Amino acid sequence: MSAADTAPDGPAFPYRLVATDLDGTLLRSDDTVSARTRAALDAVAGRGAAHIVVTGRAVPWTKQILADLGYRGLAVCAQGSQVYDAGSGRLLTSVTLDRRVAQEALERLEKEVGTVALAASRDGVDGEVLAGPGYRVHDGPLPYVPFHDRAEIWREPLNKLYVQHPRLGDDELAEAARAAVGHLVGVVMAGEGIVELLPLGLTKAKGLALAARRLKVRAAETVAFGDMPNDIPMFAWAGHSVAMANAHEELLAVADEVTAANDEDGIALVLERLLDGRDAPAAGTPVSS
């Protein structure tokens, strides 16, 4: 259905693709999706628009959430390095991090800031996440494998490294990494305690563009939701961008609009408004549930 078509059960939905980040955006703080948001996404699908998850999580940390949602479409995972077909359980595209380059980047970074705590995400549908000494893994159900010898990291293909610092905050560490190794790898801050080193030039926008091409949807036909600086390229690519109220200040500064927080059905509020054919609120207008 094109944006110009009118569905029989209401006004035309103005977008053909709804792209949502997971953590801090689609997921509430308890890692669930609210009934109201599920209903809004179902209603959007009823008007002919597709929902696509675009997440920093690699496929192994994403597929259970997709299964719980009954989601069988494409998902963009691992900051854009993986396009995953949830219906068939297959990776359609996968971009790996050059391990020699990653080792050089890590050495250069540690020369500048000192020893970092390290984790690594192995490529593949069942790729493990390895976490080294001192790396603070977020509480929750996400599985990981502890390691003590860094040589273990380099034995299999990777999609990214995670780094943490004992003193530097996330934004400070990301800035230091960009200055030291930004010519070798991509650097993103994707959440609290989550600074990542990626293949150079890789972004959520690159992965989303690949997936959208498969769906025959243009950037202008896409509305995107997010909460962290790693969503900035996706916001620049999409026709309309919506930051959650809980979003990082860098993302708030570039969003087309700001909705309520992830725990307050921020996505549902926007989708319900669009389903009703209402315009976006004026800048600075408080959101309500």
Backbone as CSV, one residue per row, in Angstrom:
resi,resn,N_x,N_y,N_z,CA_x,CA_y,CA_z,C_x,C_y,C_z
1,MET,0.841,-1.195,0.000,0.000,0.000,0.000,0.869,1.235,0.000
2,SER,0.603,2.189,-0.834,1.358,3.429,-0.847,0.767,4.390,0.167
3,ALA,1.559,5.421,0.496,1.098,6.400,1.478,-0.135,7.143,0.999
4,ALA,-0.373,7.124,-0.302,-1.518,7.860,-0.824,-2.807,7.062,-0.788
5,ASP,-2.697,5.753,-0.581,-3.893,4.918,-0.555,-4.656,5.102,0.751
6,THR,-5.933,4.882,0.717,-6.757,4.957,1.916,-7.255,3.573,2.281
7,ALA,-6.926,3.147,3.497,-7.382,1.840,3.963,-8.853,1.914,4.304
8,PRO,-9.572,0.784,4.215,-11.003,0.808,4.459,-11.363,1.114,5.909
9,ASP,-10.435,0.907,6.854,-10.796,1.096,8.257,-10.276,2.386,8.852
10,GLY,-9.905,3.350,8.044,-9.471,4.630,8.585,-8.670,5.422,7.579
11,PRO,-8.129,6.590,8.007,-7.329,7.428,7.110,-6.079,6.690,6.647
12,ALA,-5.494,7.146,5.555,-4.262,6.559,5.064,-3.163,6.731,6.108
13,PHE,-2.374,5.687,6.333,-1.213,5.817,7.215,-0.095,6.444,6.397
14,PRO,0.553,7.491,6.908,1.466,8.269,6.069,2.824,7.630,5.800
15,TYR,3.132,6.489,6.409,4.423,5.837,6.196,4.214,4.358,5.855
16,ARG,5.155,3.813,5.101,5.090,2.395,4.760,5.977,1.544,5.650
17,LEU,6.839,2.197,6.442,7.767,1.459,7.288,7.913,2.179,8.626
18,VAL,7.784,1.408,9.718,7.992,1.910,11.077,9.235,1.221,11.620
19,ALA,10.310,1.980,11.810,11.578,1.428,12.285,11.745,1.772,13.759
20,THR,11.924,0.763,14.593,12.057,1.013,16.028,13.329,0.370,16.587
21,ASP,14.054,1.157,17.358,15.107,0.608,18.195,14.440,-0.281,19.251
22,LEU,15.222,-1.104,19.953,14.675,-1.948,21.012,14.845,-1.319,22.391
23,ASP,16.057,-1.396,22.937,16.290,-0.969,24.320,16.066,0.527,24.485
24,GLY,15.266,0.876,25.485,14.970,2.285,25.744,13.964,2.885,24.788
25,THR,13.442,2.071,23.879,12.532,2.584,22.845,11.293,1.690,22.755
26,LEU,11.404,0.568,22.071,10.279,-0.370,21.990,10.105,-1.127,23.302
27,LEU,11.223,-1.500,23.907,11.171,-2.249,25.164,11.038,-1.312,26.357
28,ARG,10.193,-1.697,27.301,10.129,-0.983,28.567,11.316,-1.382,29.441
29,SER,11.422,-0.769,30.603,12.559,-1.051,31.481,12.600,-2.506,31.931
30,ASP,11.443,-3.183,31.904,11.408,-4.596,32.296,11.590,-5.531,31.100
31,ASP,12.047,-4.973,29.952,12.318,-5.750,28.732,11.065,-6.348,28.107
32,THR,9.905,-5.750,28.352,8.666,-6.183,27.707,8.159,-5.087,26.777
33,VAL,7.240,-5.466,25.904,6.548,-4.518,25.029,5.122,-4.401,25.533
34,SER,4.660,-3.192,25.778,3.339,-3.010,26.375,2.231,-3.458,25.424
35,ALA,1.102,-3.806,26.007,-0.059,-4.206,25.208,-0.501,-3.069,24.295
36,ARG,-0.405,-1.837,24.795,-0.826,-0.682,23.983,0.079,-0.527,22.758
37,THR,1.378,-0.690,22.946,2.299,-0.566,21.817,2.105,-1.706,20.830
38,ARG,1.898,-2.919,21.336,1.615,-4.055,20.449,0.367,-3.777,19.605
39,ALA,-0.662,-3.241,20.250,-1.910,-2.964,19.532,-1.699,-1.905,18.460
40,ALA,-0.898,-0.878,18.778,-0.628,0.174,17.802,0.139,-0.378,16.605
41,LEU,1.123,-1.233,16.856,1.874,-1.840,15.757,0.986,-2.756,14.914
42,ASP,0.087,-3.485,15.562,-0.858,-4.328,14.819,-1.766,-3.477,13.940
43,ALA,-2.200,-2.341,14.487,-3.080,-1.456,13.714,-2.353,-0.871,12.513
44,VAL,-1.084,-0.529,12.703,-0.270,-0.007,11.607,-0.125,-1.077,10.517
45,ALA,0.114,-2.319,10.929,0.216,-3.407,9.961,-1.085,-3.579,9.188
46,GLY,-2.218,-3.352,9.894,-3.513,-3.437,9.239,-3.716,-2.377,8.185
47,ARG,-2.959,-1.288,8.257,-3.018,-0.241,7.232,-1.951,-0.424,6.161
48,GLY,-1.227,-1.543,6.214,-0.282,-1.855,5.150,1.149,-1.455,5.390
49,ALA,1.478,-0.935,6.573,2.851,-0.546,6.868,3.576,-1.678,7.591
50,ALA,4.850,-1.828,7.313,5.665,-2.855,7.955,6.360,-2.283,9.176
51,HIS,6.592,-3.131,10.164,7.398,-2.775,11.331,8.740,-3.471,11.209
52,ILE,9.827,-2.724,11.407,11.147,-3.331,11.375,11.921,-2.931,12.626
53,VAL,12.486,-3.906,13.296,13.328,-3.662,14.462,14.735,-3.328,13.969
54,VAL,15.307,-2.260,14.518,16.675,-1.843,14.176,17.415,-1.667,15.492
55,THR,18.292,-2.601,15.817,18.865,-2.642,17.154,20.380,-2.800,17.137
56,GLY,20.987,-2.323,18.201,22.411,-2.570,18.385,22.701,-3.998,18.781
57,ARG,21.721,-4.675,19.339,21.923,-6.072,19.744,22.187,-6.953,18.524
58,ALA,23.102,-7.889,18.679,23.291,-8.895,17.634,22.118,-9.876,17.661
59,VAL,22.018,-10.689,16.624,20.873,-11.592,16.475,20.649,-12.484,17.701
60,PRO,21.691,-13.109,18.276,21.421,-13.992,19.423,20.754,-13.285,20.596
61,TRP,20.999,-11.990,20.754,20.381,-11.224,21.839,19.071,-10.567,21.405
62,THR,18.638,-10.827,20.174,17.423,-10.202,19.633,16.334,-11.217,19.322
63,LYS,16.707,-12.407,18.893,15.724,-13.326,18.304,14.648,-13.768,19.293
64,GLN,14.967,-13.877,20.588,13.947,-14.289,21.543,12.874,-13.207,21.694
65,ILE,13.295,-11.933,21.662,12.332,-10.828,21.727,11.429,-10.853,20.494
66,LEU,12.018,-11.084,19.332,11.229,-11.152,18.098,10.227,-12.301,18.164
67,ALA,10.655,-13.433,18.692,9.743,-14.579,18.818,8.587,-14.243,19.746
68,ASP,8.878,-13.553,20.839,7.836,-13.178,21.791,6.821,-12.223,21.164
69,LEU,7.292,-11.388,20.249,6.407,-10.452,19.552,5.615,-11.129,18.430
70,GLY,5.968,-12.365,18.105,5.373,-13.004,16.936,5.859,-12.366,15.653
71,TYR,7.055,-11.818,15.700,7.640,-11.034,14.616,8.297,-11.972,13.615
72,ARG,7.904,-11.891,12.335,8.430,-12.797,11.324,9.034,-12.058,10.131
73,GLY,9.250,-10.762,10.286,9.819,-9.976,9.202,11.326,-9.845,9.309
74,LEU,11.862,-8.811,8.671,13.286,-8.538,8.720,13.624,-7.736,9.972
75,ALA,14.819,-7.930,10.485,15.328,-7.148,11.600,16.761,-6.746,11.283
76,VAL,17.097,-5.514,11.607,18.463,-5.023,11.438,19.128,-5.089,12.809
77,CYS,20.188,-5.874,12.914,20.820,-6.141,14.207,22.295,-5.742,14.193
78,ALA,22.881,-5.721,15.398,24.325,-5.482,15.570,24.761,-4.174,14.920
79,GLN,24.005,-3.103,15.184,24.311,-1.757,14.676,24.321,-1.685,13.157
80,GLY,23.571,-2.572,12.504,23.478,-2.550,11.047,24.299,-3.606,10.351
81,SER,25.110,-4.361,11.112,25.970,-5.347,10.454,25.208,-6.593,10.037
82,GLN,24.031,-6.842,10.617,23.269,-8.040,10.297,21.849,-7.668,9.861
83,VAL,21.409,-8.226,8.748,19.994,-8.185,8.371,19.490,-9.614,8.519
84,TYR,18.521,-9.772,9.410,18.062,-11.098,9.838,16.617,-11.307,9.421
85,ASP,16.334,-12.452,8.829,14.969,-12.831,8.471,14.413,-13.666,9.616
86,ALA,13.574,-13.052,10.446,13.053,-13.750,11.627,12.142,-14.908,11.244
87,GLY,11.458,-14.801,10.110,10.558,-15.863,9.697,11.285,-17.161,9.385
88,SER,12.445,-17.061,8.720,13.203,-18.250,8.343,14.357,-18.543,9.283
89,GLY,14.662,-17.576,10.177,15.785,-17.757,11.088,17.131,-17.676,10.400
90,ARG,17.213,-16.931,9.277,18.450,-16.849,8.502,19.020,-15.443,8.515
91,LEU,20.348,-15.366,8.474,21.027,-14.103,8.217,21.043,-13.851,6.717
92,LEU,20.550,-12.677,6.298,20.563,-12.332,4.884,21.839,-11.583,4.524
93,THR,22.319,-10.744,5.435,23.604,-10.071,5.246,24.338,-10.072,6.576
94,SER,25.660,-10.063,6.495,26.466,-10.015,7.702,27.802,-9.354,7.380
95,VAL,28.132,-8.302,8.103,29.400,-7.591,7.947,30.220,-7.842,9.204
96,THR,31.425,-8.357,9.047,32.246,-8.668,10.211,33.344,-7.625,10.402
97,LEU,33.822,-7.574,11.629,34.891,-6.660,12.018,36.237,-7.327,11.717
98,ASP,37.076,-6.672,10.932,38.401,-7.204,10.629,39.174,-7.346,11.937
99,ARG,39.557,-8.577,12.261,40.144,-8.819,13.584,41.534,-8.209,13.721
100,ARG,42.292,-8.141,12.635,43.601,-7.483,12.713,43.430,-5.993,12.976
101,VAL,42.494,-5.399,12.280,42.227,-3.973,12.488,41.716,-3.741,13.907
102,ALA,40.851,-4.627,14.382,40.305,-4.481,15.731,41.405,-4.573,16.788
103,GLN,42.336,-5.495,16.602,43.443,-5.614,17.541,44.296,-4.350,17.555
104,GLU,44.581,-3.818,16.375,45.356,-2.573,16.300,44.608,-1.423,16.967
105,ALA,43.287,-1.334,16.709,42.489,-0.266,17.315,42.501,-0.376,18.838
106,LEU,42.359,-1.593,19.337,42.352,-1.802,20.781,43.695,-1.394,21.401
107,GLU,44.794,-1.771,20.757,46.123,-1.405,21.256,46.294,0.108,21.284
108,ARG,45.878,0.777,20.211,46.025,2.239,20.144,45.139,2.925,21.187
109,LEU,43.933,2.407,21.357,43.038,3.001,22.343,43.630,2.881,23.745
110,GLU,44.152,1.714,24.083,44.684,1.510,25.430,45.969,2.307,25.659
111,LYS,46.693,2.634,24.603,47.847,3.523,24.756,47.402,4.918,25.188
112,GLU,46.200,5.299,24.778,45.689,6.638,25.090,44.968,6.698,26.433
113,VAL,44.190,5.667,26.771,43.326,5.759,27.951,43.651,4.734,29.029
114,GLY,44.595,3.839,28.771,44.873,2.766,29.717,44.012,1.547,29.437
115,THR,44.161,0.543,30.280,43.471,-0.733,30.069,41.954,-0.571,30.133
116,VAL,41.271,-1.179,29.183,39.807,-1.171,29.164,39.300,-2.571,29.466
117,ALA,38.100,-2.633,30.015,37.393,-3.911,30.127,36.760,-4.207,28.780
118,LEU,36.751,-5.464,28.400,36.444,-5.812,27.018,35.417,-6.933,26.927
119,ALA,34.521,-6.805,25.941,33.620,-7.887,25.561,33.586,-7.934,24.041
120,ALA,33.150,-9.047,23.497,33.136,-9.219,22.051,31.916,-10.011,21.629
121,SER,31.338,-9.631,20.487,30.170,-10.309,19.942,30.585,-11.086,18.702
122,ARG,30.469,-12.412,18.778,30.811,-13.255,17.643,29.699,-13.243,16.601
123,ASP,30.079,-13.373,15.356,29.123,-13.316,14.262,28.280,-14.589,14.211
124,GLY,27.116,-14.472,13.568,26.267,-15.632,13.330,24.978,-15.602,14.127
125,VAL,24.026,-16.405,13.688,22.718,-16.476,14.343,22.841,-16.939,15.788
126,ASP,23.837,-17.783,16.054,24.044,-18.298,17.409,25.372,-17.826,18.004
127,GLY,25.905,-16.710,17.491,27.191,-16.219,17.959,27.169,-15.841,19.436
128,GLU,28.198,-16.250,20.163,28.269,-15.956,21.589,28.778,-14.539,21.832
129,VAL,28.404,-13.984,22.977,29.021,-12.762,23.477,30.005,-13.170,24.565
130,LEU,31.257,-12.770,24.394,32.300,-13.060,25.361,32.526,-11.831,26.230
131,ALA,32.658,-12.004,27.529,32.882,-10.887,28.451,34.118,-11.175,29.286
132,GLY,35.054,-10.197,29.293,36.309,-10.381,29.984,36.308,-9.839,31.394
133,PRO,37.434,-9.966,32.085,37.542,-9.498,33.471,37.198,-8.014,33.607
134,GLY,36.340,-7.710,34.577,35.981,-6.324,34.857,34.876,-5.766,33.987
135,TYR,34.475,-6.500,32.930,33.401,-5.972,32.075,32.065,-6.144,32.788
136,ARG,31.324,-5.050,32.918,30.053,-5.054,33.635,28.926,-5.404,32.667
137,VAL,28.441,-6.616,32.754,27.334,-7.060,31.909,26.027,-6.651,32.566
138,HIS,25.113,-6.073,31.786,23.837,-5.619,32.336,23.046,-6.794,32.913
139,ASP,22.380,-6.519,34.008,21.518,-7.545,34.596,20.421,-7.936,33.613
140,GLY,20.021,-9.200,33.642,18.942,-9.637,32.765,19.241,-10.995,32.176
141,PRO,18.426,-11.386,31.208,18.501,-12.757,30.688,19.497,-12.955,29.557
142,LEU,20.232,-11.912,29.137,21.091,-12.048,27.971,22.295,-12.927,28.290
143,PRO,22.505,-13.998,27.535,23.584,-14.942,27.846,24.950,-14.418,27.406
144,TYR,25.991,-14.756,28.145,27.352,-14.427,27.752,28.294,-15.487,28.303
145,VAL,29.488,-15.522,27.726,30.498,-16.499,28.123,31.698,-15.743,28.679
146,PRO,32.089,-15.949,29.923,33.262,-15.262,30.475,34.554,-15.762,29.813
147,PHE,35.524,-14.857,29.679,36.849,-15.282,29.221,37.909,-14.588,30.076
148,HIS,39.109,-15.183,30.122,40.218,-14.612,30.876,41.431,-14.330,30.007
149,ASP,41.510,-14.999,28.881,42.624,-14.809,27.948,42.093,-14.101,26.710
150,ARG,42.613,-12.906,26.428,42.123,-12.144,25.274,42.312,-12.870,23.953
151,ALA,43.226,-13.804,23.909,43.423,-14.560,22.665,42.140,-15.264,22.237
152,GLU,41.277,-15.566,23.193,40.010,-16.239,22.901,39.128,-15.400,21.981
153,ILE,39.221,-14.071,22.103,38.372,-13.173,21.316,38.596,-13.350,19.820
154,TRP,39.846,-13.540,19.436,40.206,-13.429,18.024,40.078,-14.741,17.264
155,ARG,39.570,-15.781,17.895,39.544,-17.107,17.277,38.414,-17.298,16.260
156,GLU,37.363,-16.480,16.350,36.234,-16.618,15.435,35.799,-15.233,14.945
157,PRO,35.083,-15.173,13.805,34.639,-13.871,13.278,33.777,-13.101,14.281
158,LEU,33.960,-11.782,14.283,33.261,-10.887,15.212,32.439,-9.876,14.447
159,ASN,31.357,-9.385,15.083,30.683,-8.220,14.499,30.991,-6.938,15.254
160,LYS,31.472,-7.052,16.515,31.852,-5.829,17.237,32.561,-6.169,18.532
161,LEU,33.249,-5.155,19.073,33.821,-5.195,20.409,33.083,-4.202,21.285
162,TYR,32.986,-4.512,22.580,32.464,-3.585,23.577,33.617,-3.181,24.490
163,VAL,33.709,-1.903,24.835,34.759,-1.457,25.756,34.146,-0.637,26.889
164,GLN,34.715,-0.799,28.082,34.362,-0.005,29.257,35.640,0.456,29.921
165,HIS,35.551,1.573,30.639,36.724,2.163,31.287,36.441,2.342,32.770
166,PRO,37.433,2.114,33.623,37.174,2.219,35.064,36.890,3.633,35.558
167,ARG,37.314,4.648,34.786,37.113,6.031,35.245,36.307,6.890,34.265
168,LEU,36.541,6.725,32.988,35.874,7.566,31.996,34.403,7.184,31.859
169,GLY,33.539,8.179,31.747,32.130,7.925,31.449,31.962,7.489,30.008
170,ASP,30.754,7.054,29.680,30.495,6.517,28.343,30.773,7.541,27.243
171,ASP,30.273,8.755,27.404,30.493,9.781,26.383,31.967,10.134,26.269
172,GLU,32.666,10.218,27.408,34.102,10.522,27.400,34.889,9.414,26.710
173,LEU,34.550,8.173,27.010,35.249,7.045,26.397,34.999,7.009,24.894
174,ALA,33.754,7.226,24.482,33.446,7.232,23.050,34.210,8.346,22.335
175,GLU,34.282,9.523,22.955,35.011,10.639,22.348,36.502,10.318,22.242
176,ALA,37.062,9.733,23.306,38.485,9.369,23.279,38.759,8.303,22.222
177,ALA,37.846,7.343,22.092,38.024,6.283,21.092,37.950,6.839,19.676
178,ARG,37.032,7.752,19.430,36.941,8.354,18.090,38.230,9.095,17.756
179,ALA,38.772,9.818,18.738,39.997,10.570,18.491,41.183,9.646,18.231
180,ALA,41.239,8.529,18.960,42.396,7.646,18.871,42.312,6.660,17.713
181,VAL,41.126,6.119,17.440,41.020,5.017,16.473,39.860,5.181,15.504
182,GLY,39.253,6.369,15.446,38.110,6.579,14.566,38.428,6.426,13.099
183,HIS,39.727,6.444,12.742,40.132,6.200,11.350,40.233,4.711,11.039
184,LEU,40.161,3.878,12.086,40.272,2.432,11.910,38.934,1.708,12.056
185,VAL,38.127,2.167,13.011,36.856,1.509,13.325,35.786,2.552,13.583
186,GLY,34.536,2.144,13.459,33.435,2.994,13.899,33.314,2.913,15.412
187,VAL,32.879,4.008,16.023,32.704,4.061,17.471,31.313,4.601,17.765
188,VAL,30.528,3.866,18.573,29.204,4.351,18.946,28.987,4.171,20.438
189,MET,28.197,5.081,20.997,27.701,4.927,22.360,26.253,4.524,22.225
190,ALA,25.932,3.301,22.678,24.625,2.717,22.404,23.752,2.557,23.643
191,GLY,24.230,3.009,24.787,23.466,2.877,26.020,24.404,2.956,27.202
192,GLU,23.852,2.880,28.392,24.663,2.972,29.591,25.664,1.823,29.649
193,GLY,26.959,2.166,29.732,27.997,1.154,29.781,28.243,0.441,28.471
194,ILE,27.750,1.002,27.358,27.859,0.304,26.066,28.519,1.224,25.032
195,VAL,29.840,1.142,24.956,30.606,1.800,23.896,31.147,0.703,23.001
196,GLU,30.903,0.818,21.707,31.201,-0.271,20.792,32.177,0.154,19.701
197,LEU,33.020,-0.791,19.279,33.917,-0.628,18.135,33.399,-1.514,17.011
198,LEU,33.149,-0.912,15.846,32.456,-1.569,14.735,33.283,-1.486,13.462
199,PRO,32.906,-2.245,12.424,33.520,-2.030,11.119,33.375,-0.569,10.687
200,LEU,34.430,-0.011,10.151,34.431,1.401,9.781,33.322,1.692,8.767
201,GLY,32.545,2.744,9.030,31.473,3.157,8.127,30.145,2.473,8.362
202,LEU,30.128,1.486,9.256,28.884,0.769,9.523,27.985,1.586,10.447
203,THR,26.692,1.666,10.122,25.712,2.334,10.963,24.375,1.617,10.856
204,LYS,23.475,1.954,11.770,22.111,1.441,11.653,21.477,1.864,10.336
205,ALA,21.818,3.048,9.855,21.238,3.527,8.600,21.637,2.631,7.433
206,LYS,22.886,2.155,7.431,23.331,1.276,6.337,22.513,-0.012,6.338
207,GLY,22.363,-0.619,7.517,21.584,-1.850,7.599,20.121,-1.632,7.266
208,LEU,19.555,-0.522,7.744,18.149,-0.228,7.474,17.920,0.026,5.988
209,ALA,18.851,0.707,5.352,18.714,0.960,3.912,18.717,-0.351,3.132
210,LEU,19.565,-1.307,3.530,19.589,-2.613,2.863,18.258,-3.343,3.033
211,ALA,17.755,-3.329,4.271,16.485,-4.003,4.535,15.334,-3.319,3.796
212,ALA,15.322,-1.994,3.797,14.250,-1.249,3.131,14.252,-1.517,1.632
213,ARG,15.435,-1.671,1.061,15.521,-1.978,-0.370,14.864,-3.323,-0.659
214,ARG,15.062,-4.295,0.220,14.420,-5.600,0.046,12.902,-5.479,0.143
215,LEU,12.441,-4.538,0.982,11.009,-4.334,1.170,10.412,-3.372,0.150
216,LYS,11.293,-2.809,-0.707,10.883,-1.834,-1.727,10.248,-0.597,-1.098
217,VAL,10.878,-0.135,-0.021,10.422,1.062,0.694,11.535,2.101,0.656
218,ARG,11.168,3.363,0.455,12.141,4.451,0.409,12.320,5.086,1.792
219,ALA,13.417,5.793,1.956,13.693,6.481,3.221,12.565,7.442,3.578
220,ALA,12.051,8.168,2.581,11.003,9.155,2.834,9.713,8.520,3.327
221,GLU,9.563,7.209,3.137,8.356,6.490,3.557,8.524,5.827,4.925
222,THR,9.573,6.232,5.652,9.922,5.586,6.911,9.834,6.556,8.080
223,VAL,9.233,6.102,9.189,9.277,6.835,10.454,10.121,5.997,11.409
224,ALA,11.077,6.649,12.088,12.027,5.923,12.930,11.960,6.423,14.371
225,PHE,12.108,5.486,15.315,12.078,5.773,16.741,13.384,5.303,17.384
226,GLY,13.940,6.130,18.300,15.166,5.716,18.966,15.426,6.520,20.225
227,ASP,16.571,6.201,20.872,16.868,6.874,22.142,18.342,7.160,22.386
228,MET,19.253,6.668,21.533,20.671,6.803,21.820,21.440,7.368,20.616
229,PRO,22.682,7.844,20.837,23.458,8.418,19.729,23.670,7.475,18.556
230,ASN,23.657,6.157,18.792,23.801,5.238,17.663,22.601,5.272,16.723
231,ASP,21.513,5.948,17.149,20.339,6.101,16.285,20.424,7.342,15.391
232,ILE,21.428,8.181,15.575,21.522,9.424,14.803,21.579,9.158,13.296
233,PRO,22.400,8.234,12.794,22.385,7.991,11.340,21.030,7.509,10.829
234,MET,20.344,6.677,11.604,19.006,6.219,11.216,18.045,7.396,11.141
235,PHE,18.143,8.327,12.074,17.283,9.519,12.061,17.562,10.366,10.832
236,ALA,18.828,10.482,10.457,19.174,11.271,9.273,18.636,10.621,7.999
237,TRP,18.559,9.287,7.996,18.104,8.557,6.812,16.584,8.584,6.671
238,ALA,15.857,8.459,7.757,14.403,8.288,7.707,13.680,9.581,7.345
239,GLY,12.485,9.413,6.812,11.673,10.569,6.463,11.220,11.367,7.666
240,HIS,10.988,10.691,8.792,10.565,11.370,10.023,11.193,10.634,11.199
241,SER,11.729,11.380,12.153,12.423,10.764,13.283,11.791,11.201,14.597
242,VAL,11.672,10.236,15.515,11.013,10.482,16.801,11.915,9.966,17.923
243,ALA,12.337,10.872,18.802,13.138,10.494,19.962,12.223,10.277,21.157
244,MET,12.583,9.318,21.978,11.859,9.088,23.219,12.233,10.181,24.225
245,ALA,11.346,10.460,25.174,11.636,11.485,26.176,12.864,11.139,27.006
246,ASN,13.165,9.857,27.120,14.326,9.385,27.871,15.605,9.337,27.029
247,ALA,15.569,9.923,25.827,16.688,9.814,24.896,17.899,10.627,25.347
248,HIS,19.050,10.240,24.824,20.302,10.970,25.025,20.171,12.355,24.396
249,GLU,20.841,13.337,25.007,20.711,14.721,24.534,21.177,14.885,23.088
250,GLU,22.146,14.093,22.638,22.601,14.212,21.252,21.511,13.797,20.273
251,LEU,20.711,12.821,20.634,19.627,12.392,19.755,18.458,13.371,19.829
252,LEU,18.157,13.855,21.025,17.087,14.839,21.173,17.345,16.056,20.287
253,ALA,18.610,16.411,20.124,18.965,17.614,19.364,18.695,17.486,17.879
254,VAL,18.603,16.248,17.358,18.432,16.079,15.912,17.082,15.477,15.534
255,ALA,16.250,15.131,16.513,14.968,14.481,16.222,13.960,15.467,15.639
256,ASP,13.084,14.963,14.771,11.997,15.794,14.250,10.922,16.037,15.305
257,GLU,10.758,15.073,16.209,9.821,15.262,17.320,10.239,14.397,18.492
258,VAL,9.709,14.712,19.653,9.999,13.966,20.875,8.674,13.452,21.423
259,THR,8.646,12.182,21.761,7.444,11.579,22.326,7.680,11.227,23.792
260,ALA,6.745,10.543,24.398,6.884,10.135,25.794,7.959,9.047,25.913
261,ALA,8.332,8.745,27.134,9.390,7.781,27.395,8.960,6.358,27.019
262,ASN,9.928,5.471,26.951,9.633,4.081,26.600,8.716,3.403,27.613
263,ASP,8.775,3.826,28.877,7.892,3.243,29.890,6.506,3.887,29.898
264,GLU,6.304,4.868,29.022,5.020,5.597,28.970,4.378,5.499,27.587
265,ASP,4.664,4.421,26.876,4.033,4.143,25.575,4.298,5.230,24.536
266,GLY,5.542,5.721,24.514,5.878,6.795,23.576,5.658,6.423,22.124
267,ILE,6.001,5.205,21.730,5.781,4.789,20.343,4.291,4.738,20.040
268,ALA,3.529,4.151,20.940,2.082,4.031,20.714,1.430,5.395,20.544
269,LEU,1.847,6.374,21.343,1.255,7.713,21.238,1.398,8.290,19.836
270,VAL,2.578,8.132,19.255,2.806,8.670,17.912,2.047,7.869,16.868
271,LEU,2.096,6.555,16.963,1.405,5.733,15.967,-0.107,5.942,16.017
272,GLU,-0.656,6.057,17.213,-2.103,6.314,17.337,-2.480,7.646,16.696
273,ARG,-1.635,8.645,16.895,-1.897,9.954,16.279,-1.856,9.853,14.765
274,LEU,-0.856,9.145,14.236,-0.745,8.996,12.793,-1.890,8.170,12.227
275,LEU,-2.326,7.156,12.959,-3.456,6.340,12.524,-4.742,7.159,12.457
276,ASP,-4.849,8.133,13.349,-6.031,9.004,13.364,-5.928,10.149,12.373
277,GLY,-4.788,10.272,11.709,-4.606,11.342,10.732,-4.340,12.691,11.336
278,ARG,-3.875,12.714,12.605,-3.593,13.995,13.261,-2.155,14.422,13.000
279,ASP,-1.931,15.737,12.937,-0.599,16.290,12.717,0.244,16.152,13.978
280,ALA,1.555,16.278,13.798,2.472,16.257,14.939,2.224,17.481,15.808
281,PRO,2.413,17.375,17.135,2.269,18.528,18.001,3.337,19.572,17.718
282,ALA,3.050,20.789,18.021,4.040,21.861,17.825,5.239,21.622,18.720
283,ALA,6.386,22.112,18.279,7.614,21.940,19.062,7.410,22.495,20.474
284,GLY,7.838,21.730,21.462,7.719,22.185,22.840,6.413,21.807,23.507
285,THR,5.463,21.247,22.743,4.187,20.837,23.346,4.399,19.590,24.175
286,PRO,3.966,19.569,25.443,4.172,18.381,26.263,3.410,17.184,25.691
287,VAL,4.038,16.013,25.778,3.357,14.798,25.355,2.531,14.281,26.510
288,SER,1.498,13.531,26.196,0.652,12.970,27.259,0.225,11.584,26.845
289,SER,-0.164,10.796,27.826,-0.602,9.428,27.552,-2.109,9.285,27.729
